[in-house]
Every structure is written in structure tokens, then in C-alpha cells.
Coordinates of N, CA and C and ligand atoms in Angstrom, one line a residue:
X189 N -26.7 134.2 -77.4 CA -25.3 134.3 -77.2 C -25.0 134.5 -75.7
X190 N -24.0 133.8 -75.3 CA -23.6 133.9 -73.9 C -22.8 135.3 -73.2
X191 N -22.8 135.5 -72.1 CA -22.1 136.4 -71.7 C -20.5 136.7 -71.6
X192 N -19.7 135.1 -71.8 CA -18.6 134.9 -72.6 C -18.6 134.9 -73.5
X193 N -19.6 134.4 -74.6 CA -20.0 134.3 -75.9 C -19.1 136.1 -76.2
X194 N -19.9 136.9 -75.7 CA -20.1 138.1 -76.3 C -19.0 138.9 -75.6
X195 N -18.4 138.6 -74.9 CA -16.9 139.1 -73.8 C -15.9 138.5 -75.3
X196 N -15.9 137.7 -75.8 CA -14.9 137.1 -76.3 C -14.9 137.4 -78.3
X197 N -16.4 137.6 -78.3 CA -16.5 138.1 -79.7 C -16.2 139.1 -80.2
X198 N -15.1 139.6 -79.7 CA -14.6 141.3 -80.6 C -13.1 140.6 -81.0
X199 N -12.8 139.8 -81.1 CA -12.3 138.8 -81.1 C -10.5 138.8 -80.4
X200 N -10.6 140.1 -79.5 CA -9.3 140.4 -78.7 C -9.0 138.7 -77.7
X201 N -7.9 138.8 -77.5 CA -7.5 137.3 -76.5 C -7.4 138.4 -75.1
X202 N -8.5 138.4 -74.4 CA -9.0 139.3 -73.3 C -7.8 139.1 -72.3
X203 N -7.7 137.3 -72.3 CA -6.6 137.2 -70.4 C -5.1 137.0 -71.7
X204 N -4.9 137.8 -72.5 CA -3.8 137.4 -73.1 C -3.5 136.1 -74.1
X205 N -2.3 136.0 -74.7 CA -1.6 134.2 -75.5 C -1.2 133.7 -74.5
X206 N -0.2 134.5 -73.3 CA 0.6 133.5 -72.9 C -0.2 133.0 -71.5
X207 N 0.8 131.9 -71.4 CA -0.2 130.6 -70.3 C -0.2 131.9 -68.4
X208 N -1.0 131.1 -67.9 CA -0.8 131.8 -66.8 C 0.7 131.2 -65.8
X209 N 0.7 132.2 -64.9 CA 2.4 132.0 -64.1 C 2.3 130.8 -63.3
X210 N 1.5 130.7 -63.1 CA 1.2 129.4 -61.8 C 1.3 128.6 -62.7
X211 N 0.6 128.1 -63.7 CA 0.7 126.7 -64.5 C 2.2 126.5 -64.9
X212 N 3.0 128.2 -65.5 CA 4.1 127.7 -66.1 C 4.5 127.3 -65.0
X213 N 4.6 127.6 -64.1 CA 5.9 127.0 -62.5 C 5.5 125.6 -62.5
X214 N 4.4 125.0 -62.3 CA 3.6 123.9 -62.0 C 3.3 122.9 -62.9
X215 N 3.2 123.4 -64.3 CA 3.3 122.2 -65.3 C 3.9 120.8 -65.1
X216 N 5.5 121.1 -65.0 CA 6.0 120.0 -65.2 C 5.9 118.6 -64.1
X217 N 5.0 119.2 -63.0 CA 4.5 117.9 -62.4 C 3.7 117.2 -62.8
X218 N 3.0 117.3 -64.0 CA 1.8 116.7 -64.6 C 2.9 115.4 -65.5
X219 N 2.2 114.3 -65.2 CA 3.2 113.3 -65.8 C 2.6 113.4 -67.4
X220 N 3.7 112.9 -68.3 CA 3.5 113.0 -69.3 C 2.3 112.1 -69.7
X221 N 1.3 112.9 -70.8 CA -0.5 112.1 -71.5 C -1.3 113.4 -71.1
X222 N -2.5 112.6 -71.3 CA -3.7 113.7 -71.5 C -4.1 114.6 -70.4
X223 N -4.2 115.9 -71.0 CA -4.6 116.9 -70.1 C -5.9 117.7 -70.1
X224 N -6.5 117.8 -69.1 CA -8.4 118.4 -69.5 C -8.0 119.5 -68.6
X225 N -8.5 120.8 -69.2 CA -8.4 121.9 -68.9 C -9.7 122.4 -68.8
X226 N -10.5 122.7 -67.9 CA -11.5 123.2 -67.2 C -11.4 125.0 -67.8
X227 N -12.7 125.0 -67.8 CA -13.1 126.8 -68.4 C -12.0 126.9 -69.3
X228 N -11.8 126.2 -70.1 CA -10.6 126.8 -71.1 C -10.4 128.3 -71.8
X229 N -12.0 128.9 -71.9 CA -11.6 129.8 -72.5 C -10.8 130.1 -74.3
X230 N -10.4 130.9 -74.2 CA -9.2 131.0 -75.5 C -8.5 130.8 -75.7
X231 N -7.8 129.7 -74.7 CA -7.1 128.5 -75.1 C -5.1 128.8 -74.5
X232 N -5.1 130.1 -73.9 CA -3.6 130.3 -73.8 C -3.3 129.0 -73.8
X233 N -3.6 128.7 -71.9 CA -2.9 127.7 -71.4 C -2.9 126.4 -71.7
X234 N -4.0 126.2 -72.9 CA -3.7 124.5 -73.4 C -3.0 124.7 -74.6
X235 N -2.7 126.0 -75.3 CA -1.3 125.8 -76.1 C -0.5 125.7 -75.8
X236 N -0.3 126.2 -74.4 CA 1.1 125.8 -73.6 C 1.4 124.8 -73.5
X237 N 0.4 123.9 -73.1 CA 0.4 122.7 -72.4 C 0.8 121.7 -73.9
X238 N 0.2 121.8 -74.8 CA 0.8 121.1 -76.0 C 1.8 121.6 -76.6
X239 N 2.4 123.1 -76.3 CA 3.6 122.5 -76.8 C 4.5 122.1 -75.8
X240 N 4.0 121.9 -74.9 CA 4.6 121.3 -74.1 C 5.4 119.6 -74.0
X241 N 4.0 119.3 -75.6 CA 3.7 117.8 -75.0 C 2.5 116.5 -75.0
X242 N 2.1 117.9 -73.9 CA 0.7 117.0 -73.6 C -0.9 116.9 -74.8
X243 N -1.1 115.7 -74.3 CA -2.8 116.0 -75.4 C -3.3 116.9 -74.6
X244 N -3.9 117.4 -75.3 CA -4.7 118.3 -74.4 C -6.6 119.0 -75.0
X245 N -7.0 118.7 -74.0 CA -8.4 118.9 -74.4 C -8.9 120.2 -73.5
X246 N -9.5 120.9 -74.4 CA -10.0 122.0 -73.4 C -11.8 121.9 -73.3
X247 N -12.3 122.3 -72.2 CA -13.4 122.7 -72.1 C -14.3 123.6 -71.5
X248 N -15.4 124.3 -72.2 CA -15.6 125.8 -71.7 C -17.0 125.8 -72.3
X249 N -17.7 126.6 -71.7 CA -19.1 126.3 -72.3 C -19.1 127.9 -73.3
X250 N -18.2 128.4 -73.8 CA -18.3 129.5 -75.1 C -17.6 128.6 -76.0
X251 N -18.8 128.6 -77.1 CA -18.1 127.9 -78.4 C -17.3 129.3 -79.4
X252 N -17.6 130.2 -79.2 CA -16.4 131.4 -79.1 C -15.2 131.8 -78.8
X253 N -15.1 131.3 -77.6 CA -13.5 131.1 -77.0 C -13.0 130.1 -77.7
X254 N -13.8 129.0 -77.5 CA -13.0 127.6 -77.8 C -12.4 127.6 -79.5
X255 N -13.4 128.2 -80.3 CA -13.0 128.5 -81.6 C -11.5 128.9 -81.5
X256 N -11.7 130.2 -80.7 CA -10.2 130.9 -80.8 C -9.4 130.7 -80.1
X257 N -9.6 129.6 -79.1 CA -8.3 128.4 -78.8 C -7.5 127.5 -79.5
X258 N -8.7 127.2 -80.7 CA -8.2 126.3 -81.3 C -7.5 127.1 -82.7
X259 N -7.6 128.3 -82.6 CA -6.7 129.1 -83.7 C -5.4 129.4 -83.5
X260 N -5.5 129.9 -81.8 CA -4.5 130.1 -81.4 C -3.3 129.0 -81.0
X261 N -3.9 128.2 -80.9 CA -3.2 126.5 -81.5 C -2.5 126.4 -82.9
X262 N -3.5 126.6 -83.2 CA -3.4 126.2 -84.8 C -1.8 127.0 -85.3
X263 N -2.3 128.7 -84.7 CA -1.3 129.2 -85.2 C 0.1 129.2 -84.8
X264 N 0.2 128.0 -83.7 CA 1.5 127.8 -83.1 C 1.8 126.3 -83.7
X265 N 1.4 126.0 -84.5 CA 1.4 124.3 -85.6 C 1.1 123.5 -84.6
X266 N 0.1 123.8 -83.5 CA -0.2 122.7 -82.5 C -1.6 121.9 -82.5
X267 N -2.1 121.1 -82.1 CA -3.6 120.7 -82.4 C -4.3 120.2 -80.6
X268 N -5.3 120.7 -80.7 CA -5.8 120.8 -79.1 C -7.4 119.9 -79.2
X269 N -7.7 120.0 -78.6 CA -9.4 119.3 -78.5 C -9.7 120.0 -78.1
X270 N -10.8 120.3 -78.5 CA -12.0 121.3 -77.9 C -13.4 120.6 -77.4
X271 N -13.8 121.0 -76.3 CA -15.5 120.5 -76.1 C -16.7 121.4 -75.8
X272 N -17.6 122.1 -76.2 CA -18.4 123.3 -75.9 C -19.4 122.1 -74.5
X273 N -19.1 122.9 -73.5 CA -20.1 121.6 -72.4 C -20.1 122.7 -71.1
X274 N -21.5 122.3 -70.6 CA -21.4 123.1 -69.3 C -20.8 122.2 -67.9
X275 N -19.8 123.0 -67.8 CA -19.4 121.9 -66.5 C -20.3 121.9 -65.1
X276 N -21.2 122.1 -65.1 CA -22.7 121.1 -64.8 C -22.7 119.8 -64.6
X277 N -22.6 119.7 -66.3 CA -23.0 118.4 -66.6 C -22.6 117.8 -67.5
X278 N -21.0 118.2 -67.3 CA -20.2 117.6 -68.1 C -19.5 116.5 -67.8
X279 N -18.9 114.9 -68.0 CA -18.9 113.9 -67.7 C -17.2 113.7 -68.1
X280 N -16.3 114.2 -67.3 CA -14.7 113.5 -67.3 C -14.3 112.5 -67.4
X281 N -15.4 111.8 -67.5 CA -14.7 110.0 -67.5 C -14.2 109.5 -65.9
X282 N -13.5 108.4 -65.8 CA -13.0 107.9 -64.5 C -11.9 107.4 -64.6
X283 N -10.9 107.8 -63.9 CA -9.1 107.8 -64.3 C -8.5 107.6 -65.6
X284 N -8.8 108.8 -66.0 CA -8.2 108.8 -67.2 C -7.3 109.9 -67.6
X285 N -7.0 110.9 -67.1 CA -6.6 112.0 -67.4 C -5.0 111.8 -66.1
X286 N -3.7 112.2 -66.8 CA -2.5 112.5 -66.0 C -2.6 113.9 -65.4
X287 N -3.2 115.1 -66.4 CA -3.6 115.7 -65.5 C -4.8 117.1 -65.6
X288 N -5.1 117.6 -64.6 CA -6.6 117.8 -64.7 C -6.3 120.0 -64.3
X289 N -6.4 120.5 -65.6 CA -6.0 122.4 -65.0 C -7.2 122.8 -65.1
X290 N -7.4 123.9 -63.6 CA -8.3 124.6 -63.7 C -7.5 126.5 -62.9
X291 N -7.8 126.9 -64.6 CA -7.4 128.8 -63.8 C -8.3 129.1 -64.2
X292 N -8.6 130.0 -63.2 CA -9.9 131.4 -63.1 C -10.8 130.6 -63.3
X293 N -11.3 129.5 -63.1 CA -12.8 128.8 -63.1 C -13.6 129.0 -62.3
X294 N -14.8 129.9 -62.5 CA -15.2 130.4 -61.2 C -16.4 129.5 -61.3
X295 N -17.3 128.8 -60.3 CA -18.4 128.5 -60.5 C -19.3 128.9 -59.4
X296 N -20.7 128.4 -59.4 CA -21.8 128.7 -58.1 C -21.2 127.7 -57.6
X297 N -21.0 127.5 -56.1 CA -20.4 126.9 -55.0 C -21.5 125.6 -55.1
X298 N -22.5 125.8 -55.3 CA -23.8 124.2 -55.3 C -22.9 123.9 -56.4
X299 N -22.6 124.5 -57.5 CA -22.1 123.3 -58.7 C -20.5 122.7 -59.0
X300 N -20.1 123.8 -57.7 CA -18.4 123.8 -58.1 C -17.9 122.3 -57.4
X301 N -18.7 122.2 -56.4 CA -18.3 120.4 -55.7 C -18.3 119.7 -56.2
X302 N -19.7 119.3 -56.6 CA -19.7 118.1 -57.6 C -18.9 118.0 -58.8
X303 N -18.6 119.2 -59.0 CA -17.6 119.1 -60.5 C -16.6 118.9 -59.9
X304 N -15.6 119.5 -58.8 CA -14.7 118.9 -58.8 C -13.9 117.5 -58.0
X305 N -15.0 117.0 -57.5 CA -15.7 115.5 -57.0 C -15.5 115.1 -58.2
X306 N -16.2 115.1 -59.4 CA -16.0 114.5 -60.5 C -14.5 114.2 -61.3
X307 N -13.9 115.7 -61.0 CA -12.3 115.3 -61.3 C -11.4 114.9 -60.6
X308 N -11.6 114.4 -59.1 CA -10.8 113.8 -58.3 C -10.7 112.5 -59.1
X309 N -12.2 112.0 -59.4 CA -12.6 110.6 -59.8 C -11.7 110.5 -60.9
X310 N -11.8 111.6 -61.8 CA -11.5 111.4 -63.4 C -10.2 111.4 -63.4
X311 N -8.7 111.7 -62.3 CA -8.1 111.5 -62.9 C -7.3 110.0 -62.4
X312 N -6.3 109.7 -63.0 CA -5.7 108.7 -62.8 C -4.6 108.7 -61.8
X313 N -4.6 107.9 -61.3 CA -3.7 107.5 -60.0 C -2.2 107.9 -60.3
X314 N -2.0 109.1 -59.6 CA -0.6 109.8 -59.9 C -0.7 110.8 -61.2
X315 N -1.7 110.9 -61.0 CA -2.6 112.4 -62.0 C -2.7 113.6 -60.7
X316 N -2.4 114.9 -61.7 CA -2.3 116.2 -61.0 C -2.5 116.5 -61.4
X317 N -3.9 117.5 -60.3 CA -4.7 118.8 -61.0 C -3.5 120.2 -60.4
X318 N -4.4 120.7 -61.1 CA -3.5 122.5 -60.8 C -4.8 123.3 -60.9
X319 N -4.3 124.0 -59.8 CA -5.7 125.0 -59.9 C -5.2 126.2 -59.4
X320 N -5.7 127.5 -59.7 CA -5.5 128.9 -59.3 C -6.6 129.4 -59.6
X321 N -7.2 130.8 -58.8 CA -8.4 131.3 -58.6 C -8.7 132.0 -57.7
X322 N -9.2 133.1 -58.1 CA -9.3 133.9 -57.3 C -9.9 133.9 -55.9
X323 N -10.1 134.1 -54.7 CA -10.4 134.0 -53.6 C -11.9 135.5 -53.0
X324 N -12.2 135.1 -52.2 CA -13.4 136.3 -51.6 C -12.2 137.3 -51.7
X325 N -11.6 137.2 -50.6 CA -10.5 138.7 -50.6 C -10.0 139.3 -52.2
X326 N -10.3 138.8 -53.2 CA -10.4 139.6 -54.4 C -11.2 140.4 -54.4
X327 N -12.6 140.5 -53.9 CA -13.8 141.6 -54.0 C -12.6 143.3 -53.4
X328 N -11.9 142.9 -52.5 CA -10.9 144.0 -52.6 C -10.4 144.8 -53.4
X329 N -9.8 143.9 -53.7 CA -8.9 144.7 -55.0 C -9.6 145.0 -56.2
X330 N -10.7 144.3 -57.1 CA -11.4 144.5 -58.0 C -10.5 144.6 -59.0
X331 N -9.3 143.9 -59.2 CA -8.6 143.6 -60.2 C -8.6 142.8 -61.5
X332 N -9.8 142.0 -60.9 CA -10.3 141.0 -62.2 C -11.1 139.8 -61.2
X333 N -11.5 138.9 -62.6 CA -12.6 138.2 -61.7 C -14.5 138.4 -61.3
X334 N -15.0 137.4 -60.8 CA -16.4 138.0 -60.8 C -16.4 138.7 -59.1
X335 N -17.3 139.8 -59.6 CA -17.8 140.3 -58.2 C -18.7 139.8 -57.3
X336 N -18.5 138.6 -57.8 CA -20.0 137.7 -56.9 C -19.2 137.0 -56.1
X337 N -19.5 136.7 -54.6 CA -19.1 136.3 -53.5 C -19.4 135.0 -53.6
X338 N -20.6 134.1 -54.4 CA -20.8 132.7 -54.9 C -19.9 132.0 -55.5
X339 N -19.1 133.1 -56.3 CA -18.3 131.9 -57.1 C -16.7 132.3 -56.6
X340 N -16.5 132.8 -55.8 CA -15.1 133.3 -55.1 C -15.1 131.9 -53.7
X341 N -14.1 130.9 -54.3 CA -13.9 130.0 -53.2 C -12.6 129.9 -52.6
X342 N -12.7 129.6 -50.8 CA -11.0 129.9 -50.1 C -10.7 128.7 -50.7
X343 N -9.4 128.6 -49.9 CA -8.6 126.8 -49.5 C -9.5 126.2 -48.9
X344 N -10.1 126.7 -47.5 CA -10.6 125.8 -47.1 C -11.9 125.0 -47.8
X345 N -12.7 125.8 -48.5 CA -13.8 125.0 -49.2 C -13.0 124.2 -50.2
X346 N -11.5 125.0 -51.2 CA -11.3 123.7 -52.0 C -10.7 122.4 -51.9
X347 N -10.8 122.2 -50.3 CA -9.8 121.5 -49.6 C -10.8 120.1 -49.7
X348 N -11.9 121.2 -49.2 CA -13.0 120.3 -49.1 C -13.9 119.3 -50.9
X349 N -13.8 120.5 -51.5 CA -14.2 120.0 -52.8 C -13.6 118.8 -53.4
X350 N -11.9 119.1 -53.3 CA -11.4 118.1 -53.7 C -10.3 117.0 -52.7
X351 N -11.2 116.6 -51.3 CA -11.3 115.5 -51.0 C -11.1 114.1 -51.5
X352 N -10.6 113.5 -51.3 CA -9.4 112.4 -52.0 C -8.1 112.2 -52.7
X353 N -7.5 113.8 -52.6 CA -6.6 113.8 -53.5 C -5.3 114.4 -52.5
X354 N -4.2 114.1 -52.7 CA -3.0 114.4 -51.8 C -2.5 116.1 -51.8
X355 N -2.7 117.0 -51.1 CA -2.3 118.1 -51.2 C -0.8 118.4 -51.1
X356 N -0.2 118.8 -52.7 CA 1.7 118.9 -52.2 C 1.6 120.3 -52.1
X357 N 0.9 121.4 -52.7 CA 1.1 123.1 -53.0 C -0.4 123.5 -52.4
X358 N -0.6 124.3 -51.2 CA -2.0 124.8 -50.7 C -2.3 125.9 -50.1
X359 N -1.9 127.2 -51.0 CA -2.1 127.9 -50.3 C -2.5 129.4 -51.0
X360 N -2.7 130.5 -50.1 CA -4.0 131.7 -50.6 C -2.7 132.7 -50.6
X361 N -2.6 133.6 -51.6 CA -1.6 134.4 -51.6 C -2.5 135.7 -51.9
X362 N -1.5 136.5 -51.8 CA -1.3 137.9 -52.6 C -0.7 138.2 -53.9
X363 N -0.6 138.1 -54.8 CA 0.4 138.3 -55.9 C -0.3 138.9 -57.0
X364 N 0.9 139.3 -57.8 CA 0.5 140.5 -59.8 C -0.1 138.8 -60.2
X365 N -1.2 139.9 -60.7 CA -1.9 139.1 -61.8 C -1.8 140.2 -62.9
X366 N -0.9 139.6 -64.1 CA -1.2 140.9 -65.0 C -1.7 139.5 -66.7
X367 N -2.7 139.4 -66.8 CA -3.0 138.4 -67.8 C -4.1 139.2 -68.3
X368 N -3.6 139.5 -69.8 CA -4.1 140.7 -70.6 C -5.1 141.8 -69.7
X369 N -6.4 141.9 -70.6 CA -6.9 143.6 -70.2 C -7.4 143.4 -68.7
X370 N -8.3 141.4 -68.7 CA -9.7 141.5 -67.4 C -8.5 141.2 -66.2
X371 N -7.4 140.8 -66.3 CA -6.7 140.6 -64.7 C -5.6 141.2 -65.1
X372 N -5.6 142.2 -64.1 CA -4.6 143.2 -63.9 C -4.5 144.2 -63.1
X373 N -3.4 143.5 -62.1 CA -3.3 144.0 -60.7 C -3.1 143.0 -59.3
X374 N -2.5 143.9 -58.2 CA -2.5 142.7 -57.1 C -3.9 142.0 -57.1
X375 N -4.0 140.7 -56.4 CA -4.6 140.0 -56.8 C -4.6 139.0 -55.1
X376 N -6.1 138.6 -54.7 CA -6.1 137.4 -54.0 C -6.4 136.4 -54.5
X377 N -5.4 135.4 -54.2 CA -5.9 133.9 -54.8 C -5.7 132.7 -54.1
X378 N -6.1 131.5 -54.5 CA -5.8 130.2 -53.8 C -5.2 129.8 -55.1
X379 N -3.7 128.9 -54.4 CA -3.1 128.3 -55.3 C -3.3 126.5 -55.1
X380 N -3.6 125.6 -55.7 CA -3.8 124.1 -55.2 C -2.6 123.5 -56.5
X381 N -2.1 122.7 -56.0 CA -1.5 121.0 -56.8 C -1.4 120.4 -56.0
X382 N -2.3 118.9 -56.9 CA -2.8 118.0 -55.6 C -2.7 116.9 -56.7
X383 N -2.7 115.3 -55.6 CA -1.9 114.6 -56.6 C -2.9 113.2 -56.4
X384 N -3.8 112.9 -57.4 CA -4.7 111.7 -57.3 C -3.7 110.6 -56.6
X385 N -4.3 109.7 -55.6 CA -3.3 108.7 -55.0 C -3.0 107.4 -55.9
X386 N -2.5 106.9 -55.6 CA -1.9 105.7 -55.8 C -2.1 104.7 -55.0
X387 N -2.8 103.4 -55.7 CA -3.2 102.4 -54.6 C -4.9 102.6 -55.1
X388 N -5.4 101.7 -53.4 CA -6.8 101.6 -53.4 C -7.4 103.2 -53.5
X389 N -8.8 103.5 -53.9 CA -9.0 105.0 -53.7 C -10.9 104.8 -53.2
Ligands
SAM416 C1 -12.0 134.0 -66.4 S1 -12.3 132.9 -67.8 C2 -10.9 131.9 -67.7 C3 -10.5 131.3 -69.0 C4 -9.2 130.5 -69.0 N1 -9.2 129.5 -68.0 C5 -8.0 131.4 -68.8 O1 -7.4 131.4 -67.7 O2 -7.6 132.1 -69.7 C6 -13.6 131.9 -67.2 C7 -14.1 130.9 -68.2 O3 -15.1 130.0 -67.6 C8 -16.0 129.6 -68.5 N2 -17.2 129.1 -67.8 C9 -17.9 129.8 -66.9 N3 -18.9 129.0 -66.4 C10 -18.8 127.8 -67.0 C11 -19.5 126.6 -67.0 N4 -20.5 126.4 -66.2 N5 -19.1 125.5 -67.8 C12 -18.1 125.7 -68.6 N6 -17.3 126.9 -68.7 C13 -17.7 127.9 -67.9 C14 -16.3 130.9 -69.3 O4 -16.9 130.6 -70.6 C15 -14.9 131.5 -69.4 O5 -14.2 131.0 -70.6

């Protein structure tokens, strides 16, 4: 069993039901169709996102969480997709998604490029990803998030990660993270919405 496996098995919704603040503000730029949610976890934010609307697929390599996303779906009369995959080596397809979320996805910096190199590709022309996530200057505050300096990435590296895509929202704040028991408290983060182009790519 994994280390989310077993974070998530007592079967509490750890970051909370409700979606996180940044997506609610940010949502409604995602054009209406399918939506791939990265680290989904327990699923808040892709219940949001369907009742929103959108299809929505989540993916997270705890088939634990993902169980209890799809409950917590369920119990709102909503229906989600789930995928247990390590985003490694996990395969988004190529323009197909309107739009592409990732909160609190932390990964090792060798693997977090190519993944999200991969969702530049994957989404479709006037597809918008959303992302939030904690930043190095979180080791500060110790408010939530991992203590490891590897998977804590600025703007500037995600500027770079996700190369090819139009930056409209880019920037590293200070702000309350209060999303159930693991985030809670000021908080450093990078905020991105960035908008697959239109045209040749
Ligand atoms: C901090 S939680 C965030 C969950 C969700 N995005 C939210 O905001 O409620 C991080 C999630 O990343 C997932 N994760 C970590 N490494 C992963 C990987 N390599 N592939 C897929 N999921 C991963 C964990 O299983 C966990 O659910």
C-alpha cells in the first residue's frame, strides 16, 4: 500500500469536499467538454468540476483516494472517471482535453517536465490548464505540502515546464490555505492559467 494509499485509508476527506479557491475563481475559463484532473486524489475538485458540467476524469496513482472520489461523486448524483496511473507514465492523449487541473501536484522535478510537456500537447487548442501549488517558500511556513525541496516548484521552472502555452494568470502569492486537516494556514504558492494556442502549434 502506498503512502497516499494509507494517508487516505481512515477514510477522512483529509484536503476536505469542497473544491479548492483558485479553481472555484478560475473554473469558468475552461471552455465547456472534458476535463483531466491531475493527482486527483479524493476527488473534491472533479465534483466540482461536474457539477459544474464538465466530463471529467480524474487521475491519481492511490486507488484509495480515487475510490473515495468517486463516492463522493456519487453522493452528489454525479458520475466522474477515475484512472489509478502513475503520472510517470501516464499517456493524456494529444488535443483532446478543454481543460487540463492540477492542485497540490507535487512531483520530482526530473518527472514533473515531461508530464507537463505532455499536457501542453494533450490539450486542445483554446484548452486551459489551471494549476496551484505550493512553492520552495512553503518549507516556511510548514502549513501543508511536502517538506522536500524536489517537488516544491517556482513560476519560473513552471514557466518553463509548460512552454507552449499562453500565460493569462502567473503568479507566486502568499495566501490562507485552509483545505481540511493537511493545508492549513498562510501558505506560499504559484498560481498559473495558461491557455493552449490556437493555430499552428
Ligand atoms: C496533496 S494531494 C492533492 C490531491 C488533490 N489534487 C486535492 O487538491 O485535493 C497529492 C496527490 O498526488 C498524488 N500523486 C503523487 N504522486 C503521484 C504520481 N506520481 N502519479 C499520480 N498521482 C500522484 C497522490 O496520490 C495524492 O492524491
Amino acid at each position: 500500500m502506498s503512502q497516499w494509499d494509507e494517508r487516505y485509508g481512515g477514510g477522512e476527506y483529509v484536503y476536505g469536499t469542497a473544491p479548492n479557491d483558485f479553481l472555484v475563481d478560475m473554473a469558468g475559463r475552461i471552455p465547456p467538454g472534458r476535463v483531466l484532473c491531475l493527482a486527483e486524489g479524493q476527488g473534491r475538485n472533479a465534483a466540482f468540476l461536474a457539477a459544474r458540467g464538465y466530463e471529467v476524469t480524474g487521475v491519481d496513482s492511490s486507488a484509495v483516494g480515487l475510490q473515495m472520489a468517486r463516492q463522493l461523486a456519487e453522493s452528489r448524483g454525479l458520475k466522474i472517471t477515475t484512472v489509478v496511473a502513475d503520472l510517470a507514465t501516464f499517456d493524456p492523449g494529444i488535443a483532446c482535453w478543454e481543460g487540463i487541473v492540477s492542485i497540490f501536484c507535487h512531483l520530482p522535478a526530473a518527472i514533473r517536465r515531461p508530464v507537463l510537456q505532455r499536457m501542453v500537447r494533450a490539450l486542445r487548442p483554446g484548452g486551459v490548464l489551471i494549476l496551484e501549488a505550493y512553492t520552495p517558500d512553503q518549507l516556511r511556513f510548514g502549513t501543508g505540502g511536502p517538506p522536500v525541496p524536489d517537488l516544491l516548484a517556482t513560476l519560473a521552472d513552471l514557466r518553463e515546464d509548460l512552454a507552449g502555452l499562453d500565460f493569462d494568470h502567473a503568479i507566486e502569492i502568499e495566501r490562507e490555505v485552509v483545505e481540511g486537516r493537511l493545508h492549513t494556514g498562510r501558505a506560499a504558492v504559484v498560481q498559473i492559467v495558461a491557455t493552449a494556442p490556437v493555430g499552428n502549434r
